[in-house]
One Martini backbone bead per residue (centre of mass of N, CA, C, O) as a GRO file, in nm:
protein
  102
    1UNK     BB    1   4.715   1.641   3.094
    2UNK     BB    2   4.702   1.621   2.754
    3UNK     BB    3   4.747   1.807   2.474
    4UNK     BB    4   4.703   1.788   2.147
    5UNK     BB    5   4.720   2.116   2.072
    6UNK     BB    6   4.976   2.364   2.069
    7UNK     BB    7   4.930   2.710   1.957
    8UNK     BB    8   5.142   2.980   1.833
    9UNK     BB    9   5.151   3.325   1.727
   10UNK     BB   10   5.354   3.572   1.535
   11UNK     BB   11   5.420   3.883   1.440
   12UNK     BB   12   5.635   4.017   1.202
   13UNK     BB   13   5.822   4.260   1.140
   14UNK     BB   14   5.961   4.470   0.943
   15UNK     BB   15   6.279   4.351   0.835
   16UNK     BB   16   6.214   4.048   0.940
   17UNK     BB   17   6.356   3.719   0.989
   18UNK     BB   18   6.282   3.366   1.052
   19UNK     BB   19   6.481   3.077   1.155
   20UNK     BB   20   6.412   2.728   1.203
   21UNK     BB   21   6.657   2.495   1.362
   22UNK     BB   22   6.682   2.271   1.591
   23UNK     BB   23   6.577   2.475   1.831
   24UNK     BB   24   6.676   2.721   1.651
   25UNK     BB   25   6.670   3.081   1.632
   26UNK     BB   26   6.682   3.288   1.343
   27UNK     BB   27   6.755   3.634   1.277
   28UNK     BB   28   6.669   3.837   0.995
   29UNK     BB   29   6.564   3.951   0.732
   30UNK     BB   30   6.314   3.988   0.496
   31UNK     BB   31   6.041   3.721   0.452
   32UNK     BB   32   5.860   3.667   0.686
   33UNK     BB   33   5.542   3.707   0.894
   34UNK     BB   34   5.530   3.425   1.060
   35UNK     BB   35   5.528   3.258   1.377
   36UNK     BB   36   5.509   2.900   1.439
   37UNK     BB   37   5.415   2.697   1.725
   38UNK     BB   38   5.417   2.344   1.784
   39UNK     BB   39   5.246   2.097   2.010
   40UNK     BB   40   5.221   1.761   2.048
   41UNK     BB   41   5.119   1.617   2.323
   42UNK     BB   42   5.131   1.823   2.559
   43UNK     BB   43   5.188   1.971   2.835
   44UNK     BB   44   5.176   2.239   3.038
   45UNK     BB   45   5.480   2.302   3.008
   46UNK     BB   46   5.484   2.314   2.700
   47UNK     BB   47   5.288   2.552   2.669
   48UNK     BB   48   5.466   2.748   2.833
   49UNK     BB   49   5.718   2.728   2.644
   50UNK     BB   50   5.589   2.857   2.398
   51UNK     BB   51   5.531   3.137   2.522
   52UNK     BB   52   5.825   3.193   2.601
   53UNK     BB   53   5.953   3.182   2.319
   54UNK     BB   54   5.783   3.408   2.189
   55UNK     BB   55   5.853   3.636   2.391
   56UNK     BB   56   6.156   3.625   2.342
   57UNK     BB   57   6.151   3.700   2.043
   58UNK     BB   58   5.989   3.963   2.067
   59UNK     BB   59   6.187   4.114   2.256
   60UNK     BB   60   6.444   4.093   2.070
   61UNK     BB   61   6.318   4.235   1.819
   62UNK     BB   62   6.156   4.496   1.928
   63UNK     BB   63   6.348   4.570   2.206
   64UNK     BB   64   6.647   4.473   2.217
   65UNK     BB   65   6.731   4.233   2.391
   66UNK     BB   66   6.981   4.140   2.639
   67UNK     BB   67   7.155   3.860   2.766
   68UNK     BB   68   7.329   3.823   3.071
   69UNK     BB   69   7.603   3.627   3.210
   70UNK     BB   70   7.709   3.520   3.528
   71UNK     BB   71   7.975   3.387   3.714
   72UNK     BB   72   7.895   3.234   4.028
   73UNK     BB   73   8.030   3.180   4.357
   74UNK     BB   74   8.038   3.083   4.701
   75UNK     BB   75   8.267   2.835   4.752
   76UNK     BB   76   8.317   2.697   4.484
   77UNK     BB   77   8.531   2.706   4.240
   78UNK     BB   78   8.525   2.846   3.901
   79UNK     BB   79   8.622   2.767   3.568
   80UNK     BB   80   8.613   2.991   3.282
   81UNK     BB   81   8.591   2.970   2.914
   82UNK     BB   82   8.621   3.098   2.591
   83UNK     BB   83   8.531   2.925   2.290
   84UNK     BB   84   8.486   2.881   1.962
   85UNK     BB   85   8.454   3.176   1.865
   86UNK     BB   86   8.243   3.271   2.090
   87UNK     BB   87   8.037   2.983   2.126
   88UNK     BB   88   8.179   2.871   2.395
   89UNK     BB   89   8.179   2.714   2.725
   90UNK     BB   90   8.418   2.636   2.967
   91UNK     BB   91   8.379   2.419   3.250
   92UNK     BB   92   8.575   2.409   3.540
   93UNK     BB   93   8.568   2.284   3.853
   94UNK     BB   94   8.285   2.158   3.909
   95UNK     BB   95   8.267   2.031   4.205
   96UNK     BB   96   8.556   1.894   4.163
   97UNK     BB   97   8.558   1.816   3.868
   98UNK     BB   98   8.750   1.703   3.586
   99UNK     BB   99   8.551   1.762   3.385
  100UNK     BB  100   8.418   1.912   3.090
  101UNK     BB  101   8.194   2.173   3.026
  102UNK     BB  102   7.963   2.309   2.755
   0.00000   0.00000   0.00000
C-alpha cells in the first residue's frame, strides 16, 4: 500500500548549510536551518529510504563520519582505477566483460 506523503525533517547545526540538487546533497557553511525530504505516493521502502538519507546526513555532519570502500574479489579479478580528478571510478574486467563501468 502506498503512503500519500512521507516527510521527515532534521535540524541543521550552527555553521552548516545543506544544498540539495538532483538527488545529491551538498553540505556547506551556514545558511539554512532545516532539511526536509518529501516523498509523494511512496511505498514502504521509499519511507525507509527517507529516514536512511536523513540519518546519513546527520551522521556525516554532526559526527564527521567517513565511508570508505574497498574493492575485493573472491575468484574473478577486477581492475579498478580512479579517474576524472578523483571523482569517478572505472571498473574493468568485471565478470570478464569488456565494457567499462563508471
